[in-house]
Structures are given as structure tokens and as C-alpha cells.
Amino acid sequence: MDQTGGLFPGFIQANLVILPQEYAIDFASFCTRNPKPCPLLDITLPGRYDTFLASGADLRTDLSKYHIYKDGKLEEVVTDLTAIWRNDFVCFLFGCSHTFEPLLSSAGIPIRYQEQGLRLSLYDTNIEMLPVGQFKGTVIVSMRPIPMEKVTRAAVISARYPRMHGGPLHIGDPSLIGVDLNLPYIGDKVEFLPGDIPVFWACGVTPQHIALNAKIPYMITHAPGYMFVTDFLVEDLG
Amino acid sequence: MDQTGGLFPGFIQANLVILPQEYAIDFASFCTRNPKPCPLLDITLPGRYDTFLASGADLRTDLSKYHIYKDGKLEEVVTDLTAIWRNDFVCFLFGCSHTFEPLLSSAGIPIRYQEQGLRLSLYDTNIEMLPVGQFKGTVIVSMRPIPMEKVTRAAVISARYPRMHGGPLHIGDPSLIGVDLNLPYIGDKVEFLPGDIPVFWACGVTPQHIALNAKIPYMITHAPGYMFVTDFLVEDLG
């Protein structure tokens, strides 16, 4: 399957981080203290790979691409975790801003990266999160150019869905949050049309960015853009 | 200090559950899957009694009344946990609907229990939560009689604050959620004025109700009504 942005309109898409159990309480604490970038939808029990978010789900195989990291370095990209599954793995699932994009579209707000056939632009920022133990660092944001007369409605619509990151973290001048639009952290540089304003939302890549910084000996995440698609509509878990 | 309902308008008030570390992942998973009654504001690391929710806080002494339970039975009511603190205690803090009451008042919505000098009415329901391990059971709700012409605004205002339980869980006929208004679970029976409709919100006593059902050998909670008052305004952590 391809990247999930723009697919399955209405259904909640989720980010995934899998950590050994010994890090689970610290990471749960970190996410609870930083809910804007890390809005928890589920925490699974150690060794379990099912989730209430989708009936019959198997988190070892249901995503189409996974990243495996050792000591904070990308070691391998795989499509199946069955052979490497461990009984101490705890899965954390987070809301994703792809979920509210169809609602922006329905409100007449263009999604520029989709119009241009590009990947969503993600940027690192200078916004520090509340640290917990070894988990600390800056917020990763997604950025969408929005026509100036539609910025307020984009803010109001997205703010209704705090578990999908909620309203924008920042609107306007990128330099105020340490962003250079020419240098995406992940994804493509998207073209602005005249009158577009950059609007920044906290991004669910943040928890994996933070876990990577912490140099956890072994961790697994979804590959950015290849989300877990749930059975739930966005209004179900608001 | 007295019960905190009606005091400190604008500031977030929080429910407290303290459990031994061995139950922490299961309980964090349970709360994440049931965020309406169990909206997590903080999880502390084992043995820690500070919280980012209030500068210089000491969760062992800052609440004015605590309940200590053994095997699911109330053993003691105390005002200080210092002498019995353990290095494996993990604190869970949850949003509280007292927080949005001043916003309802500002919108011209009467808070009947306060007008009548009573305690807020809490009821058990027949609404089952998603179970996790030994944690399972029904949602406890707070009930406020609201003049019929103001029910919608009460729903809309409270829905803006999902981490304080958000919008009502139920509006109208109590029997549909298994409630008999004559039989509060905790608190007082409040008097309805002509035209009042019962409006039910998920209540932060639910997580302690669930942990009690699970018959955890040793746990501590705030005494219902005696909340932890944070430094944050409700808009800060929306």
C-alpha cells in the first residue's frame, strides 16, 4: 500500500511507536505531559499486538512499512514484524493530522501537497517539550500553506480534534519557531500560491523523533506517511 | 481546606489515583482507552511526588484529604501521605468537571448543587468501559440539572474541554443509562427546578472506582470533592 495521506477519508489514522516494556512508564509519562504532539490513542499491554482501534488488527503486519532502530539509528525498513516480535514490546498509537485533512477539504481549504503530488512537509522546530527522564527534545510539525482568508476556519476545524493534534501550534512567520521552509525534516518542500500563509500543526512523528533522541537500544515505528488506519471515524474518538 | 467545587475559578482541578508500579502500564492503557471518564493530565515516574501541573507541588501533602484502600476496601482517611510514601508509587492525575463550572456560570447556566449548598451528585451507570486486564467496570457520572433552554450551550461549552471530560455523556432520561436520581453513588440528591433537564458528564471518580473494583492490594486516591488544584488555566492545557 502507498502512503496513507488522502486515503480513507473520515477514518482515524494513527502513528506507531513500539518500545521495550522497561521504557513504557517513562514514555507514557512523557506523552501525557506533551499531548499536543503526542496525543495517545492506545497503549497496548506488553507482548500484545492487537488494539481496540481496529477489529482483528495485528500491529505486526497491518502497517505497510516499518522502521527498525538500534541505539537511535535506522537499521532496517521492513513490512512484517512477526519474526522479530518480542514479549516485552509495548505499542503506543497516536492521532495523526491526516485524519482532519478531509474535513479541511470539505470546508473548501486546499491541501497543497496533495494538489502538487508531493509528500506532506514536516519540519523540526525550536519548541522544547517537557522532558521526562531520557525523553526530551523539540516538536516536529507538519506545515500546510493555507489561503489567508481560510486560515481561521482551518484553525477552528482542526481545534475540534485534540486527539489528532488539535488546532495549529503556530500560524505565520516560520522563523519564530526556528523553521526554514527550504529545509524539511521529512517530506517535500511544497509550493506556496500567492496569499498562502504557512500553518503549522504538531506532528505524530514527534514521539518517534524523541524516542530516537533517547537512543533506546531497540525500537520500531511506522515509516513516516505509512500510517495505521483504524476502524473509527474521527468523531467517534473525539 | 474544604471541598474545592466552586473555588479557584479558571484553574484546572484534578483527580488523583496512586498505584504501585506493577499496575502502572495496565492502568495507563485502561485510561488511554477510556479517555472520556479517565482524561489523563499527568503520570509521574515511580516514587516521584512532584508534577508539572503545579510548581513546587508535593502530591503527598497538597490535597486536603486522601483515601487509602486495601484490597478494594476503604481503610483510612488521611491528610498527609509522607509517612507512608513508597518508592514504587505512580501518581495518575485526571481532569475534573469542576474546572468548567465557572465557564457554565459565566454563560448564565445555574449550578444547582452550589445554589442549594449541596455536594455535586455522582451516579453509577450501566455504561461499560473497554476493559484492560483486571481494570473494568462502569462509568461514574456527575449530574447537573440544567434549564432546558440552556442545555445546548452547556454541551457546547463543556465539549471544548475534552481533558476535563468534554461534552455530556448523556442528556435527558436517566433510566437509559441505568441511573435512579434518588440514589447517588456519592454526593447529595439535588433539587430540580421546573424545566430543568438532567445532564450527565463522565466523572473523574471513575478511575478510582475501577481501580477499587480491581481490588488492588494497596492504593490511594483523593477524597471525592477534595481535588488537586493546579497552576494551569483551563485554556492552557486544552
XYZ file of C-alpha atoms in Angstrom:
476
model
C 0.000 0.000 0.000
C 1.096 3.571 -0.709
C 1.333 6.415 1.798
C -1.997 6.879 3.534
C -2.386 10.702 3.326
C -5.550 11.470 1.366
C -6.835 7.889 1.620
C -9.697 6.544 3.800
C -11.380 9.932 4.376
C -13.204 10.123 7.700
C -11.249 7.323 9.372
C -8.702 7.988 12.091
C -5.102 7.335 11.048
C -2.511 6.646 13.734
C 1.239 6.926 14.316
C 3.014 3.945 15.920
C 5.953 3.649 18.323
C 6.969 0.265 19.773
C 9.320 0.205 22.764
C 10.552 -2.442 25.200
C 8.491 -2.544 28.404
C 11.254 -1.092 30.574
C 10.746 2.292 28.877
C 6.945 2.185 28.874
C 6.113 4.166 32.022
C 8.613 6.919 31.249
C 7.364 7.197 27.679
C 3.689 7.151 28.776
C 4.505 9.938 31.236
C 6.315 11.928 28.535
C 3.393 11.614 26.104
C 0.837 12.526 28.773
C 2.807 15.696 29.556
C 3.127 16.634 25.879
C -0.289 15.737 24.447
C -0.277 18.190 21.556
C 2.499 16.395 19.627
C 1.890 13.026 21.374
C -1.903 12.508 21.618
C -2.210 8.919 22.840
C -4.977 6.813 21.298
C -3.836 3.477 22.707
C -1.161 1.786 24.813
C -1.049 -1.998 24.435
C -0.053 -4.444 27.152
C 3.456 -5.968 26.891
C 3.677 -8.517 24.083
C 0.197 -7.779 22.706
C -0.196 -6.698 19.080
C -3.948 -6.194 18.954
C -5.610 -2.821 19.552
C -9.177 -1.752 20.211
C -8.719 0.756 17.378
C -9.427 -1.861 14.714
C -11.210 -5.174 14.979
C -8.859 -8.100 14.303
C -5.864 -5.802 13.996
C -2.341 -7.207 14.038
C 0.114 -4.371 14.631
C 2.982 -6.620 13.443
C 1.664 -6.721 9.874
C -1.145 -4.198 9.336
C 1.082 -1.233 8.539
C 2.707 -1.363 5.132
C 6.161 -0.195 6.185
C 8.072 -0.145 9.491
C 11.372 1.355 10.605
C 13.606 -0.593 12.994
C 16.073 1.472 15.004
C 19.038 0.360 17.107
C 20.604 2.862 19.507
C 18.796 5.678 17.713
C 19.963 4.717 14.203
C 17.768 3.413 11.394
C 18.811 -0.211 10.954
C 16.206 -1.638 8.615
C 12.939 -0.972 6.775
C 10.571 -3.960 6.877
C 6.969 -4.804 6.026
C 6.381 -7.510 8.653
C 7.373 -7.692 12.332
C 6.212 -11.253 13.006
C 9.663 -12.853 13.032
C 11.183 -10.226 15.333
C 8.283 -9.767 17.751
C 9.166 -9.816 21.450
C 7.068 -10.421 24.556
C 8.217 -7.178 26.127
C 7.127 -4.884 23.268
C 4.616 -2.170 24.170
C 2.838 -0.341 21.309
C 1.927 3.341 21.535
C -0.548 4.695 18.981
C -1.042 8.425 18.390
C -3.532 10.506 16.422
C -2.470 11.937 13.051
C -3.311 15.177 11.302
C -4.025 13.300 8.049
C -7.295 12.459 9.811
C -8.670 16.003 9.653
C -7.455 16.827 6.134
C -10.719 15.614 4.526
C -12.597 17.938 6.886
C -10.443 20.853 5.725
C -11.090 19.860 2.107
C -14.824 19.694 2.747
C -14.592 23.241 4.081
C -13.042 24.448 0.822
C -9.475 24.531 2.132
C -6.961 23.309 -0.463
C -4.375 20.709 0.615
C -1.397 21.953 -1.399
C 0.896 18.924 -1.065
C -1.842 16.682 -2.418
C -2.635 19.104 -5.266
C 1.061 19.085 -6.162
C 1.508 15.305 -5.837
C 4.091 15.725 -3.083
C 4.623 14.327 0.412
C 3.460 16.380 3.414
C 6.201 18.753 4.651
C 7.464 18.109 8.192
C 9.868 20.451 9.989
C 11.829 20.386 13.215
C 11.262 23.426 15.454
C 12.837 25.184 18.431
C 9.780 24.374 20.606
C 11.029 22.326 23.556
C 8.778 19.757 25.202
C 8.505 18.935 28.895
C 11.244 16.322 29.450
C 10.769 13.015 31.315
C 13.927 11.045 32.088
C 15.808 10.424 28.861
C 12.862 11.536 26.708
C 13.271 15.160 25.663
C 13.590 17.368 22.610
C 11.745 19.570 20.161
C 8.366 19.332 18.487
C 8.173 18.179 14.855
C 5.422 19.982 12.930
C 3.555 19.427 9.707
C 3.134 22.554 7.576
C 0.341 23.307 5.155
C 0.102 26.522 3.117
C -3.438 27.883 3.604
C -5.057 30.759 1.701
C -5.076 33.742 4.069
C -8.866 34.073 4.103
C -9.233 30.420 5.184
C -6.667 30.261 7.997
C -9.196 30.896 10.750
C -11.533 28.179 9.553
C -8.581 25.739 9.332
C -7.714 26.590 12.952
C -11.283 26.250 14.187
C -11.976 22.979 12.388
C -8.752 21.266 13.472
C -9.094 22.527 17.059
C -12.191 20.358 17.379
C -9.947 17.251 17.227
C -7.351 17.474 20.015
C -6.547 13.757 19.704
C -5.477 14.423 16.092
C -3.137 17.236 17.365
C -5.925 19.818 17.536
C -5.531 23.414 16.381
C -2.335 24.827 14.852
C 0.739 25.165 17.044
C 1.789 28.218 15.024
C 0.450 30.386 12.202
C 2.644 32.663 10.080
C 6.354 33.574 10.318
C 8.259 30.239 10.312
C 11.422 31.769 11.803
C 9.629 32.400 15.120
C 9.593 28.639 15.720
C 13.019 28.021 14.206
C 11.793 26.731 10.849
C 13.428 27.328 7.447
C 10.812 26.305 4.875
C 13.597 25.261 2.480
C 14.760 22.526 4.833
C 12.090 19.920 5.583
C 12.911 17.364 8.298
C 10.945 14.771 6.338
C 8.829 15.084 3.201
C 8.866 17.551 0.328
C 9.084 21.305 0.030
C 5.635 22.377 -1.097
C 4.929 25.364 -3.342
C 3.087 28.376 -1.904
C 0.480 30.128 -4.004
C 0.063 33.914 -3.718
C -1.732 34.755 -0.462
C -0.917 31.427 1.227
C 0.109 31.541 4.898
C 2.194 28.738 6.457
C 0.163 26.941 9.142
C 1.938 24.506 11.465
C 0.415 21.587 13.358
C 2.172 19.366 15.914
C 3.056 16.089 14.195
C 2.894 12.460 15.352
C 6.409 11.880 14.062
C 7.462 13.782 17.204
C 7.204 10.784 19.570
C 9.477 8.701 17.349
C 11.872 11.662 16.991
C 12.015 11.871 20.786
C 12.437 8.131 21.299
C 15.236 8.187 18.716
C 16.985 11.046 20.534
C 16.800 8.943 23.686
C 18.860 6.276 21.880
C 16.668 3.407 23.017
C 18.636 0.238 22.185
C 15.813 -1.238 20.100
C 12.619 0.374 18.862
C 10.203 0.179 15.963
C 7.983 2.831 14.367
C 5.741 3.178 11.335
C 7.575 4.617 8.338
C 6.520 8.306 8.160
C 3.464 8.631 5.938
C 2.564 4.925 6.170
C 0.025 5.162 8.961
C -2.093 2.629 10.842
C -5.661 3.072 9.637
C -8.285 2.473 12.333
C -11.948 1.407 12.217
C -13.025 4.619 13.934
C -14.373 7.792 12.444
C -12.803 10.983 13.722
C -15.995 11.901 15.608
C -16.012 8.517 17.404
C -12.924 9.204 19.499
C -13.071 12.995 19.726
C -9.412 23.223 53.184
C -12.983 22.498 52.197
C -14.212 20.751 49.061
C -12.842 22.519 46.010
C -16.004 22.737 43.844
C -16.725 26.412 43.170
C -13.284 27.532 44.371
C -10.323 28.746 42.245
C -12.373 29.642 39.165
C -10.411 29.267 35.927
C -7.801 26.887 37.324
C -7.712 23.223 36.386
C -8.670 20.872 39.206
C -7.500 17.263 39.069
C -8.460 13.817 40.354
C -5.720 11.623 41.815
C -5.085 7.859 41.809
C -1.850 6.413 43.232
C -0.977 2.792 42.416
C 2.071 0.567 42.862
C 4.289 0.495 39.746
C 3.407 -3.091 38.841
C -0.089 -1.915 37.855
C 1.027 1.240 36.049
C 1.177 0.057 32.426
C -2.169 -1.745 32.625
C -3.807 1.275 34.246
C -2.224 3.712 31.752
C -3.553 1.505 28.941
C -7.022 1.404 30.533
C -7.155 5.193 30.912
C -5.901 5.785 27.356
C -8.682 3.523 26.024
C -11.328 5.266 28.122
C -10.372 8.934 27.922
C -13.829 10.393 28.484
C -14.049 9.272 32.138
C -10.242 8.987 32.548
C -8.657 12.034 30.820
C -5.010 11.807 31.862
C -3.264 15.072 32.714
C -0.120 13.530 34.178
C 1.578 10.244 35.030
C 4.502 10.569 37.432
C 7.593 8.370 37.462
C 7.768 5.701 40.215
C 8.437 7.239 43.616
C 8.110 10.836 42.412
C 5.539 13.118 44.054
C 6.100 16.290 42.020
C 4.048 17.115 38.936
C 4.452 19.657 36.151
C 0.867 20.690 36.873
C 1.918 22.930 39.774
C 5.267 24.447 40.572
C 6.722 23.043 43.796
C 3.845 20.618 44.196
C 4.063 17.749 46.664
C 1.337 15.224 45.892
C 1.836 13.650 49.332
C 0.535 16.723 51.137
C -1.059 19.217 48.730
C -4.501 17.642 48.695
C -6.511 18.216 51.825
C -7.922 14.690 52.169
C -6.838 11.257 50.869
C -8.443 7.818 50.915
C -6.284 4.752 51.493
C -7.680 1.455 50.219
C -6.522 -2.100 50.884
C -7.836 -4.878 48.631
C -10.551 -2.532 47.384
C -11.806 -1.506 50.853
C -11.501 1.961 52.383
C -9.016 1.559 55.217
C -8.260 5.091 56.308
C -8.820 8.786 55.556
C -5.656 10.868 55.989
C -4.385 14.374 55.256
C -0.701 13.536 54.709
C 0.996 10.688 52.840
C 4.585 11.476 53.803
C 4.966 8.693 56.358
C 3.516 6.001 54.129
C 5.107 7.029 50.822
C 6.721 4.231 48.798
C 9.318 4.285 46.013
C 7.089 2.250 43.724
C 4.096 4.622 43.824
C 2.970 6.053 40.480
C 0.534 9.006 40.509
C -2.151 9.427 37.861
C -3.848 12.824 37.606
C -7.091 13.357 35.689
C -9.094 16.387 34.610
C -12.211 17.301 36.586
C -15.523 18.805 35.523
C -15.370 21.308 38.404
C -12.916 23.085 36.106
C -15.537 24.113 33.557
C -18.279 25.020 36.036
C -17.170 28.690 36.196
C -17.437 28.788 32.396
C -21.004 27.493 32.622
C -21.784 30.100 35.282
C -20.308 32.857 33.098
C -22.663 31.707 30.349
C -25.679 32.173 32.632
C -26.075 28.485 33.450
C -27.015 27.923 37.100
C -25.039 25.329 39.082
C -27.869 23.917 41.192
C -25.833 21.983 43.773
C -23.887 25.147 44.602
C -27.083 27.259 44.782
C -28.505 24.697 47.196
C -25.346 24.346 49.312
C -25.068 20.648 48.487
C -22.334 18.335 47.186
C -22.244 17.525 43.464
C -24.351 14.416 42.657
C -22.416 11.442 41.260
C -24.147 8.317 39.920
C -23.036 4.884 38.761
C -24.299 3.942 35.275
C -24.729 0.881 33.079
C -22.158 2.235 30.589
C -19.348 -0.323 30.365
C -15.807 0.783 29.591
C -13.234 -1.019 27.442
C -11.546 -3.443 29.858
C -7.781 -3.901 30.231
C -6.623 -6.834 32.349
C -8.199 -6.564 35.789
C -9.376 -2.986 35.175
C -13.006 -2.925 34.069
C -16.416 -1.631 35.016
C -18.927 1.140 34.525
C -18.635 4.895 34.134
C -19.405 7.143 37.097
C -21.105 10.386 36.049
C -21.707 13.758 37.600
C -25.214 15.126 37.079
C -26.260 18.739 36.913
C -29.853 19.895 36.363
C -29.770 22.477 33.547
C -32.657 24.720 32.418
C -33.958 23.242 29.160
C -33.175 26.332 27.102
C -29.536 26.242 28.253
C -28.730 22.557 27.702
C -27.213 23.082 24.258
C -24.912 25.832 25.428
C -23.816 23.674 28.385
C -22.972 20.882 25.918
C -21.125 23.158 23.515
C -19.100 24.930 26.217
C -18.027 21.752 28.023
C -17.219 19.960 24.741
C -14.415 22.477 24.222
C -12.546 20.879 27.156
C -12.063 17.152 26.431
C -9.362 16.858 29.113
C -11.973 17.978 31.688
C -14.321 15.166 30.423
C -15.606 17.232 27.487
C -19.259 17.322 26.455
C -22.048 15.470 28.266
C -22.095 11.679 28.109
C -25.886 11.760 28.270
C -28.704 14.325 28.291
C -32.222 13.544 29.497
C -33.872 10.287 30.647
C -31.639 8.918 33.454
C -33.045 5.374 33.155
C -31.443 4.972 29.706
C -28.022 4.874 31.369
C -29.193 2.925 34.412
C -29.445 5.877 36.791
C -32.038 6.393 39.529
C -31.743 10.049 40.544
C -32.807 9.140 44.096
C -29.715 7.017 44.604
C -26.446 8.953 44.263
C -23.246 6.891 44.270
C -21.529 9.775 46.065
C -22.750 13.253 46.965
C -26.174 14.681 47.515
C -29.505 14.447 45.744
C -30.004 17.874 44.222
C -33.380 19.553 43.700
C -34.671 20.101 40.151
C -36.450 23.342 39.306
C -39.331 23.289 36.799
C -37.924 22.929 33.268
C -34.581 21.507 34.406
C -33.147 18.603 32.365
C -30.631 16.174 33.913
C -27.281 16.466 32.126
C -24.593 13.844 32.792
C -20.835 14.213 32.410
C -18.231 11.459 32.805
C -16.601 11.855 36.209
C -13.006 11.546 37.375
C -14.109 9.397 40.287
C -14.426 6.663 37.633
C -10.715 5.743 37.593
C -10.719 5.219 41.366
C -13.994 3.261 41.133
C -12.325 0.994 38.536
C -9.093 0.582 40.487
C -11.175 -0.295 43.550
C -13.126 -2.914 41.607
C -9.796 -4.421 40.574
C -9.048 -4.950 44.290
C -5.505 -3.597 44.054
C -3.838 -4.594 47.367
C -2.858 -1.011 48.180
C -3.925 2.239 46.549
C -4.530 5.867 47.417
C -6.901 8.441 45.932
C -8.052 11.957 46.632
C -11.221 12.049 48.743
C -14.071 12.801 46.302
C -14.600 16.555 46.107
C -11.178 17.387 47.570
C -9.303 17.901 44.327
C -5.717 18.766 43.470
C -5.691 22.374 42.272
C -3.150 23.069 39.522
C -1.340 26.227 38.381
C -2.838 25.968 34.909
C -5.836 27.741 33.472
C -8.275 25.537 31.599
C -7.246 27.073 28.275
C -3.568 26.274 28.930
C -3.952 22.516 28.674
C -6.953 22.319 26.365
